[in-house]
Coordinates of C-alpha atoms in Angstrom, one line a residue:
M1 CA 0.1 0.0 0.0
P2 CA 1.7 3.2 -1.0
A3 CA 2.5 5.9 1.7
S4 CA -0.1 8.5 2.3
Q5 CA -2.7 6.9 -0.1
P6 CA -6.3 7.6 1.0
R7 CA -8.6 4.8 1.3
P8 CA -12.3 4.6 1.9
S9 CA -13.5 5.1 5.4
S10 CA -14.1 1.7 7.0
P11 CA -16.1 0.7 10.3
S12 CA -12.8 -0.5 12.0
A13 CA -11.7 3.4 12.1
A14 CA -11.3 4.5 15.7
P15 CA -12.9 7.9 16.0
G16 CA -11.3 10.0 18.7
R17 CA -8.1 8.0 18.5
V18 CA -4.8 9.8 17.1
V19 CA -1.8 8.0 15.9
V20 CA 1.4 10.0 16.0
V21 CA 4.1 9.0 13.6
G22 CA 7.6 9.7 14.7
A23 CA 8.8 10.6 18.5
G24 CA 11.0 13.5 17.8
A25 CA 10.4 16.9 19.5
A26 CA 7.2 17.6 17.6
G27 CA 5.7 14.2 17.8
L28 CA 6.3 14.0 21.6
V29 CA 4.7 17.4 22.0
V30 CA 1.6 16.4 20.1
A31 CA 1.3 13.0 22.0
R32 CA 1.7 14.8 25.4
D33 CA -0.8 17.6 24.8
L34 CA -3.4 15.3 23.3
A35 CA -3.2 12.6 26.2
R36 CA -3.3 15.6 28.6
A37 CA -6.4 16.8 26.9
G38 CA -8.0 13.3 27.5
V39 CA -7.6 12.1 23.8
A40 CA -6.4 8.5 23.3
V41 CA -3.2 8.5 21.4
T42 CA -0.5 6.3 20.2
L43 CA 2.9 7.3 19.3
V44 CA 5.1 5.0 17.2
E45 CA 8.8 5.6 16.7
A46 CA 11.1 3.4 14.5
S47 CA 14.1 3.7 16.7
D48 CA 14.5 2.5 20.2
H49 CA 14.3 5.8 21.8
V50 CA 12.5 9.2 21.7
G51 CA 13.8 12.7 21.0
G52 CA 15.1 12.6 17.5
Q53 CA 17.5 15.5 17.4
L54 CA 16.9 16.2 21.0
A55 CA 19.7 13.6 21.6
T56 CA 22.3 13.0 24.0
I57 CA 26.1 12.0 24.1
R58 CA 28.4 11.1 26.5
L59 CA 32.0 12.5 26.1
A60 CA 34.9 12.5 28.7
G61 CA 32.1 11.8 31.3
L62 CA 29.9 14.6 30.2
D63 CA 26.3 14.3 29.0
I64 CA 26.2 16.8 26.0
D65 CA 23.5 17.6 23.4
A66 CA 24.2 15.7 20.1
A67 CA 22.2 17.9 18.0
A68 CA 19.9 20.8 19.2
E69 CA 21.7 22.6 22.0
S70 CA 19.7 25.8 22.3
F71 CA 16.4 27.3 21.2
A72 CA 15.0 30.6 20.2
T73 CA 13.3 32.7 22.8
R74 CA 10.9 34.3 20.8
G75 CA 7.4 34.1 22.0
G76 CA 8.4 32.1 24.9
T77 CA 7.2 28.8 23.6
V78 CA 9.9 26.4 24.7
A79 CA 10.4 28.2 27.9
A80 CA 6.6 27.9 28.7
L81 CA 6.8 24.1 27.9
A82 CA 9.9 23.5 30.0
T83 CA 8.3 25.2 32.8
E84 CA 5.2 23.0 32.5
L85 CA 7.5 20.2 32.5
G86 CA 9.1 21.1 35.9
L87 CA 12.3 22.8 34.1
A88 CA 11.7 26.3 34.8
A89 CA 14.8 26.5 37.3
D90 CA 17.1 24.9 34.7
L91 CA 16.5 27.6 31.8
V92 CA 19.7 29.3 31.2
L93 CA 21.0 32.1 28.9
P94 CA 24.2 31.8 27.0
R95 CA 27.0 34.0 27.9
D96 CA 26.8 37.5 26.2
S97 CA 29.4 37.2 23.4
P98 CA 29.2 37.7 19.6
A99 CA 29.5 35.2 17.0
W100 CA 32.0 35.6 14.3
L101 CA 32.3 35.4 10.8
I102 CA 35.1 33.9 8.9
A103 CA 35.4 35.2 5.3
A104 CA 36.3 33.4 2.3
R105 CA 39.9 34.8 2.5
G106 CA 40.2 33.8 6.3
A107 CA 39.7 37.2 7.7
A108 CA 37.4 37.0 11.0
H109 CA 34.9 39.6 12.1
P110 CA 32.1 39.8 14.7
L111 CA 28.7 39.3 13.1
P112 CA 27.1 42.5 12.8
A113 CA 25.0 43.1 16.0
A114 CA 21.7 44.6 14.6
S115 CA 21.1 42.0 12.0
V116 CA 18.6 39.0 11.1
L117 CA 20.2 36.2 9.3
G118 CA 23.3 38.4 8.6
I119 CA 21.1 41.1 6.8
P120 CA 22.0 44.3 8.7
G121 CA 19.4 46.7 9.9
D122 CA 21.7 49.7 9.1
P123 CA 24.4 49.3 6.5
R124 CA 26.2 52.2 7.7
A125 CA 27.2 50.6 11.0
H126 CA 30.8 50.2 11.6
D127 CA 30.7 46.6 12.2
V128 CA 29.0 46.0 8.6
A129 CA 31.8 48.0 6.9
A130 CA 34.3 45.9 9.0
A131 CA 32.9 42.8 7.5
I132 CA 32.2 43.4 3.9
G133 CA 34.2 46.8 3.3
L134 CA 33.1 50.2 2.6
R135 CA 32.2 49.4 -1.2
G136 CA 29.7 46.6 0.0
A137 CA 28.3 48.9 2.9
W138 CA 27.8 51.9 0.3
R139 CA 26.1 49.4 -2.1
A140 CA 23.9 48.0 0.7
R141 CA 22.8 51.8 1.5
L142 CA 20.9 51.8 -1.9
D143 CA 18.2 49.5 -0.3
S144 CA 17.2 52.6 1.8
I145 CA 16.8 54.8 -1.2
V146 CA 15.0 52.7 -3.6
P147 CA 11.4 51.9 -2.4
L148 CA 10.7 48.3 -1.7
R149 CA 7.5 47.2 -3.8
R150 CA 6.0 43.9 -4.2
P151 CA 8.3 41.7 -1.8
E152 CA 6.5 38.9 -3.0
A153 CA 8.2 39.2 -6.3
Y154 CA 11.4 38.0 -4.7
G155 CA 11.5 34.3 -5.1
N156 CA 14.0 33.4 -2.0
L157 CA 16.1 35.0 0.3
G158 CA 19.2 35.3 -2.0
D159 CA 17.2 37.1 -4.6
L160 CA 16.0 39.5 -1.9
V161 CA 19.3 40.2 -0.5
R162 CA 21.3 40.2 -3.8
R163 CA 18.8 42.8 -5.4
R164 CA 18.3 45.1 -2.4
M165 CA 21.8 45.2 -0.9
G166 CA 24.2 43.5 -3.1
A167 CA 26.3 40.5 -3.5
R168 CA 28.7 41.4 -0.8
V169 CA 26.1 41.4 1.9
L170 CA 24.7 38.2 0.6
D171 CA 28.1 36.4 0.1
G172 CA 29.9 38.0 3.2
L173 CA 27.1 38.1 5.7
V174 CA 24.0 36.4 4.8
A175 CA 25.2 33.2 3.0
P176 CA 27.4 32.0 6.0
V177 CA 24.8 32.5 8.5
V178 CA 22.2 30.5 6.3
R179 CA 24.8 27.9 5.7
G180 CA 25.4 27.4 9.3
V181 CA 21.8 27.6 10.6
Y182 CA 19.7 26.2 7.8
S183 CA 22.3 23.9 5.9
T184 CA 21.6 25.5 2.6
S185 CA 22.0 28.4 0.6
P186 CA 20.2 32.0 0.5
D187 CA 19.0 31.0 -3.1
E188 CA 17.3 27.6 -1.9
L189 CA 15.5 29.3 1.3
L190 CA 11.9 30.5 0.8
L191 CA 11.1 34.0 2.6
E192 CA 8.6 32.5 4.7
L193 CA 10.9 29.8 6.0
A194 CA 13.9 32.2 6.5
S195 CA 12.6 34.1 9.5
P196 CA 9.4 34.4 11.2
G197 CA 7.7 37.5 10.5
L198 CA 9.9 38.6 7.6
P199 CA 7.4 38.6 5.0
D200 CA 5.0 40.5 6.9
A201 CA 7.8 42.9 8.0
L202 CA 8.8 43.5 4.3
R203 CA 5.1 44.1 3.3
S204 CA 4.9 47.0 6.1
S205 CA 8.4 48.6 5.5
W206 CA 10.1 50.9 3.1
S207 CA 13.2 48.8 2.5
L208 CA 14.7 45.5 3.6
G209 CA 16.9 47.1 6.3
A210 CA 13.8 48.8 7.8
A211 CA 12.2 45.3 7.7
V212 CA 15.2 44.0 9.9
E213 CA 15.0 46.8 12.3
R214 CA 11.1 46.1 12.6
L215 CA 11.8 42.4 13.3
R216 CA 14.4 43.2 15.9
A217 CA 12.3 45.9 17.6
A218 CA 9.6 43.4 18.0
S219 CA 12.0 41.0 19.7
P220 CA 11.9 40.9 23.4
A221 CA 15.2 42.3 25.0
G222 CA 17.9 40.1 26.1
S223 CA 19.2 36.9 24.5
Q224 CA 17.6 35.6 21.3
V225 CA 18.5 31.9 22.5
A226 CA 18.2 30.1 25.6
G227 CA 19.1 26.5 26.8
L228 CA 18.7 24.2 29.7
R229 CA 21.1 23.3 32.5
G230 CA 22.2 19.7 31.7
G231 CA 21.3 20.0 28.0
V232 CA 18.3 20.7 25.9
H233 CA 18.1 16.9 25.3
R234 CA 16.3 16.7 28.7
L235 CA 13.0 18.0 27.1
A236 CA 12.6 14.6 25.3
G237 CA 12.6 12.6 28.5
E238 CA 10.4 15.0 30.4
L239 CA 8.0 14.9 27.5
E240 CA 8.0 11.2 27.4
R241 CA 7.4 10.8 31.1
D242 CA 4.6 13.4 30.9
A243 CA 2.9 11.8 28.0
R244 CA 3.0 8.1 29.5
A245 CA 1.6 9.6 32.7
A246 CA -1.4 11.1 30.8
G247 CA -2.0 7.8 29.4
A248 CA -0.5 7.9 25.8
Q249 CA 0.8 4.8 24.4
I250 CA 4.6 5.0 23.2
R251 CA 5.5 2.2 21.0
L252 CA 9.4 2.1 20.2
G253 CA 10.9 0.1 17.6
T254 CA 7.8 0.2 15.6
R255 CA 8.1 0.9 11.8
V256 CA 5.2 2.3 9.8
A257 CA 4.9 0.8 6.3
S258 CA 2.2 3.0 5.1
T259 CA -0.3 5.7 6.3
D260 CA -3.7 6.7 5.1
R261 CA -6.6 9.1 6.5
D262 CA -7.7 6.4 8.8
G263 CA -4.7 4.9 10.5
V264 CA -1.2 3.4 9.8
L265 CA -0.1 0.0 8.6
L266 CA 3.2 -1.3 10.3
D267 CA 5.7 -3.3 8.5
T268 CA 4.6 -6.3 10.8
G269 CA 1.2 -6.3 9.3
E270 CA -0.5 -4.8 12.3
R271 CA -2.9 -1.8 11.7
I272 CA -3.6 1.1 14.0
D273 CA -6.6 2.9 13.3
G274 CA -7.2 6.7 14.1
H275 CA -6.5 10.0 13.0
V276 CA -2.6 10.3 11.7
V277 CA -0.3 13.0 12.5
L278 CA 3.0 12.7 10.9
G279 CA 6.0 13.7 12.9
A280 CA 8.9 11.9 10.9
A281 CA 10.0 13.4 7.8
E282 CA 10.4 10.1 6.2
A283 CA 6.7 9.3 6.9
A284 CA 5.9 12.5 5.2
G285 CA 7.9 11.8 2.0
A286 CA 10.3 14.5 2.4
A287 CA 10.9 16.2 -1.1
R288 CA 14.4 17.8 -0.3
T289 CA 16.8 16.8 2.5
R290 CA 20.2 17.6 3.5
D291 CA 22.6 15.8 5.5
I292 CA 24.7 17.6 8.1
T293 CA 27.7 16.0 9.8
V294 CA 28.5 17.2 13.4
A295 CA 31.8 16.7 15.1
I296 CA 31.5 17.3 18.9
A297 CA 34.8 17.1 20.8
V298 CA 36.4 17.6 24.0
V299 CA 39.9 19.2 23.7
D300 CA 42.8 20.3 25.6
A301 CA 43.5 23.8 24.4
A302 CA 44.5 26.7 26.8
G303 CA 44.3 29.2 23.9
L304 CA 40.6 28.7 23.9
D305 CA 40.3 29.9 27.6
D306 CA 39.8 33.7 26.6
A307 CA 37.2 32.6 23.7
P308 CA 38.8 34.1 20.8
R309 CA 35.7 33.7 18.7
G310 CA 33.3 34.3 21.2
T311 CA 30.4 31.6 21.4
G312 CA 31.3 30.4 17.7
A313 CA 31.9 31.3 14.0
L314 CA 30.1 31.1 10.8
V315 CA 32.5 30.0 7.9
A316 CA 32.2 31.4 4.4
E317 CA 31.9 28.9 1.6
G318 CA 35.5 28.3 0.3
A319 CA 37.3 29.8 3.4
T320 CA 40.9 29.0 2.7
G321 CA 42.2 26.0 5.1
I322 CA 38.8 25.3 6.8
T323 CA 36.4 22.5 6.0
A324 CA 34.1 23.1 8.6
R325 CA 30.9 25.4 7.9
A326 CA 30.1 26.4 11.6
F327 CA 31.8 26.3 14.9
T328 CA 30.4 26.3 18.3
H329 CA 32.3 26.9 21.5
S330 CA 30.1 25.0 23.9
T331 CA 32.1 25.8 26.9
A332 CA 32.1 29.6 26.3
K333 CA 28.4 29.5 25.5
W334 CA 27.1 27.8 28.5
Q335 CA 28.4 28.6 32.0
W336 CA 26.9 25.2 33.3
L337 CA 29.1 23.3 30.9
A338 CA 32.3 25.0 31.4
D339 CA 31.8 24.7 35.4
Q340 CA 32.4 21.1 34.8
L341 CA 35.7 21.3 33.2
P342 CA 39.2 22.4 34.4
P343 CA 40.9 25.3 32.8
G344 CA 42.2 24.6 29.4
R345 CA 39.7 21.8 28.5
H346 CA 36.6 22.8 26.4
V347 CA 33.8 21.4 24.5
V348 CA 33.5 22.3 20.8
R349 CA 31.1 21.6 18.0
L350 CA 32.0 21.8 14.3
S351 CA 29.5 21.1 11.4
Y352 CA 30.3 19.7 8.0
D353 CA 28.6 19.1 4.7
E354 CA 30.0 15.6 4.7
M355 CA 31.8 13.2 6.9
P356 CA 35.7 14.0 7.1
D357 CA 38.0 11.3 6.1
D358 CA 40.0 11.7 9.2
P359 CA 37.6 13.4 11.8
E360 CA 40.3 14.0 14.6
R361 CA 42.9 15.7 12.2
T362 CA 40.3 17.7 10.6
V363 CA 38.7 18.8 13.8
I364 CA 42.1 19.9 15.1
A365 CA 43.1 21.7 11.8
D366 CA 39.7 23.4 11.5
L367 CA 39.7 24.6 15.3
G368 CA 43.3 26.1 14.8
A369 CA 42.3 27.9 11.5
V370 CA 39.1 29.2 13.0
T371 CA 40.2 30.2 16.3
G372 CA 43.9 30.9 15.8
A373 CA 44.5 28.7 19.0
R374 CA 46.9 25.9 19.4
I375 CA 45.1 22.5 20.0
D376 CA 47.2 20.4 22.3
R377 CA 45.0 17.2 21.8
V378 CA 41.5 15.7 21.4
I379 CA 40.2 13.9 24.7
D380 CA 37.0 12.6 23.2
L381 CA 35.4 12.8 20.0
D382 CA 31.9 11.8 18.5
V383 CA 30.8 12.2 14.8
R384 CA 27.4 11.7 13.6
T385 CA 25.3 12.6 10.5
W386 CA 21.7 14.0 10.8
T387 CA 19.2 14.3 8.0
R388 CA 17.6 17.7 7.8
T389 CA 14.2 18.3 6.1
L390 CA 14.2 21.3 4.0
Q391 CA 11.1 20.9 2.1
A392 CA 8.2 18.1 2.7
H393 CA 6.2 16.7 -0.1
P394 CA 3.1 18.8 -0.8
A395 CA 0.9 15.7 -1.0
A396 CA 2.1 14.6 2.6
V397 CA 1.4 17.8 4.1
G398 CA -2.2 17.5 3.0
Q399 CA -2.3 15.3 6.2
D400 CA -1.6 16.7 9.7
A401 CA 2.2 17.1 9.6
V402 CA 4.4 18.8 12.4
G403 CA 8.0 19.4 12.8
E404 CA 10.4 19.1 10.1
A405 CA 7.7 16.8 8.4
S406 CA 6.0 20.1 7.6
S407 CA 9.2 22.0 6.7
T408 CA 9.1 23.7 10.0
T409 CA 12.7 24.5 11.6
G410 CA 14.0 25.4 14.8
L411 CA 12.8 24.2 18.1
A412 CA 10.7 27.3 18.9
S413 CA 8.7 26.9 15.6
I414 CA 8.6 23.3 16.0
V415 CA 7.1 23.2 19.5
A416 CA 4.6 26.2 18.6
A417 CA 3.4 24.5 15.6
A418 CA 3.0 21.1 17.5
R419 CA 1.0 22.6 20.3
E420 CA -1.3 24.5 18.0
T421 CA -2.0 21.2 15.9
A422 CA -2.7 19.3 19.1
R423 CA -5.1 22.1 20.3
T424 CA -7.0 21.9 17.0
I425 CA -7.2 18.2 16.8
A426 CA -8.4 17.8 20.5
A427 CA -11.0 20.6 19.9
R428 CA -12.3 18.8 16.8
I429 CA -12.6 15.5 18.6
S430 CA -14.4 17.2 21.6
T431 CA -16.9 18.7 19.0
E432 CA -17.4 15.4 17.2
A433 CA -17.9 13.7 20.5
T434 CA -20.5 16.4 21.4
G435 CA -22.4 16.2 18.3
A436 CA -22.6 12.4 18.5
H437 CA -23.9 12.3 21.9
S438 CA -26.5 14.7 21.1
G439 CA -27.7 13.0 18.1
D440 CA -26.5 15.7 15.9
P441 CA -25.7 14.1 12.4
E442 CA -23.4 17.0 11.7
G443 CA -21.2 15.7 14.6
S444 CA -20.8 12.3 13.1
R445 CA -19.5 13.4 10.0

């Protein structure tokens, strides 16, 4: 039976039951919220653990986030969920230190402070000219002179930035940020996926720079990201416990062969009937994906004690002598992590487009090139590849889909969308049940 192929409604369908496919962050949130709302829910996960990219590894005696290690603070969505899960006391902000950009020629500059995805709000700012040169900054100022009309005419983020502010802003600022954050290029990133609120800000602004300033003004003061003491991966365990306590059935090691509008068929031949929510990109039939390799290491390097690249750096494509596309200095970013290590020892993360042939040698070389520090030795190292969904198949999104299965990226957006999906489903089930009990034929449809 082909995946996502509708079939006629059958008497065996289970009205009021929901089947969630995939126990990543989105699937866990949907299952937990539905169970707490009194909905019968079954969560099926192909692997033997929950969490997806809310994963943990153990290096040099430390439990460390293997993938997501922070979340956007906008809307307070993730913080509110963590509070519900009893983790409010462990919400932490990163150290106040700028991220850096490593240019194609190897020069290092702090990322302009007043920017969104590297797009400057004011191209006249000193840090913009320092990063892309006076010629690039002057070209970008044309954006404030030529009125922005019909922003929907720009097909993607690269097209928008190139035409409004020029190639130097695009290649020197925006491309490294998009490559590091979304694992793609600005020319492949749709405006509605680039930054929440960007399309609306563009429609309400005279220029691209003004739209950026509008977005920044709408953001709450303080850090734009936060984390959890002990690691963001803790959310997965708490969501699982809360979901089970509320009555959700969570079945691990359970593969789905196909889905339809009335339920799922497992590869064992067993069928589970109910309304289907797709939280796994493979179940949704992802149309475009990207593999990201992340190398996480514990290193001895006294030269990193002063955090020469702040909390991390984004690397321009083709930067001389550097294979990594992004670097995070985790012990410079999170005080709780630094407190567990002696001076001179650090946790670092490097992202790659593909697996290095010699990971340890590559990590040492890239760290030295990015930070300028001498790396004495690698104490422990973990290298793994994650598959990110950049675009889900339109036919699959016709069903309820959450997380990267619906092309939502970033933990804040994923959690917000998953909670809204759960509210909508719970409200519909409640309405249908009320109609059925009252004898209203509309309620049984």
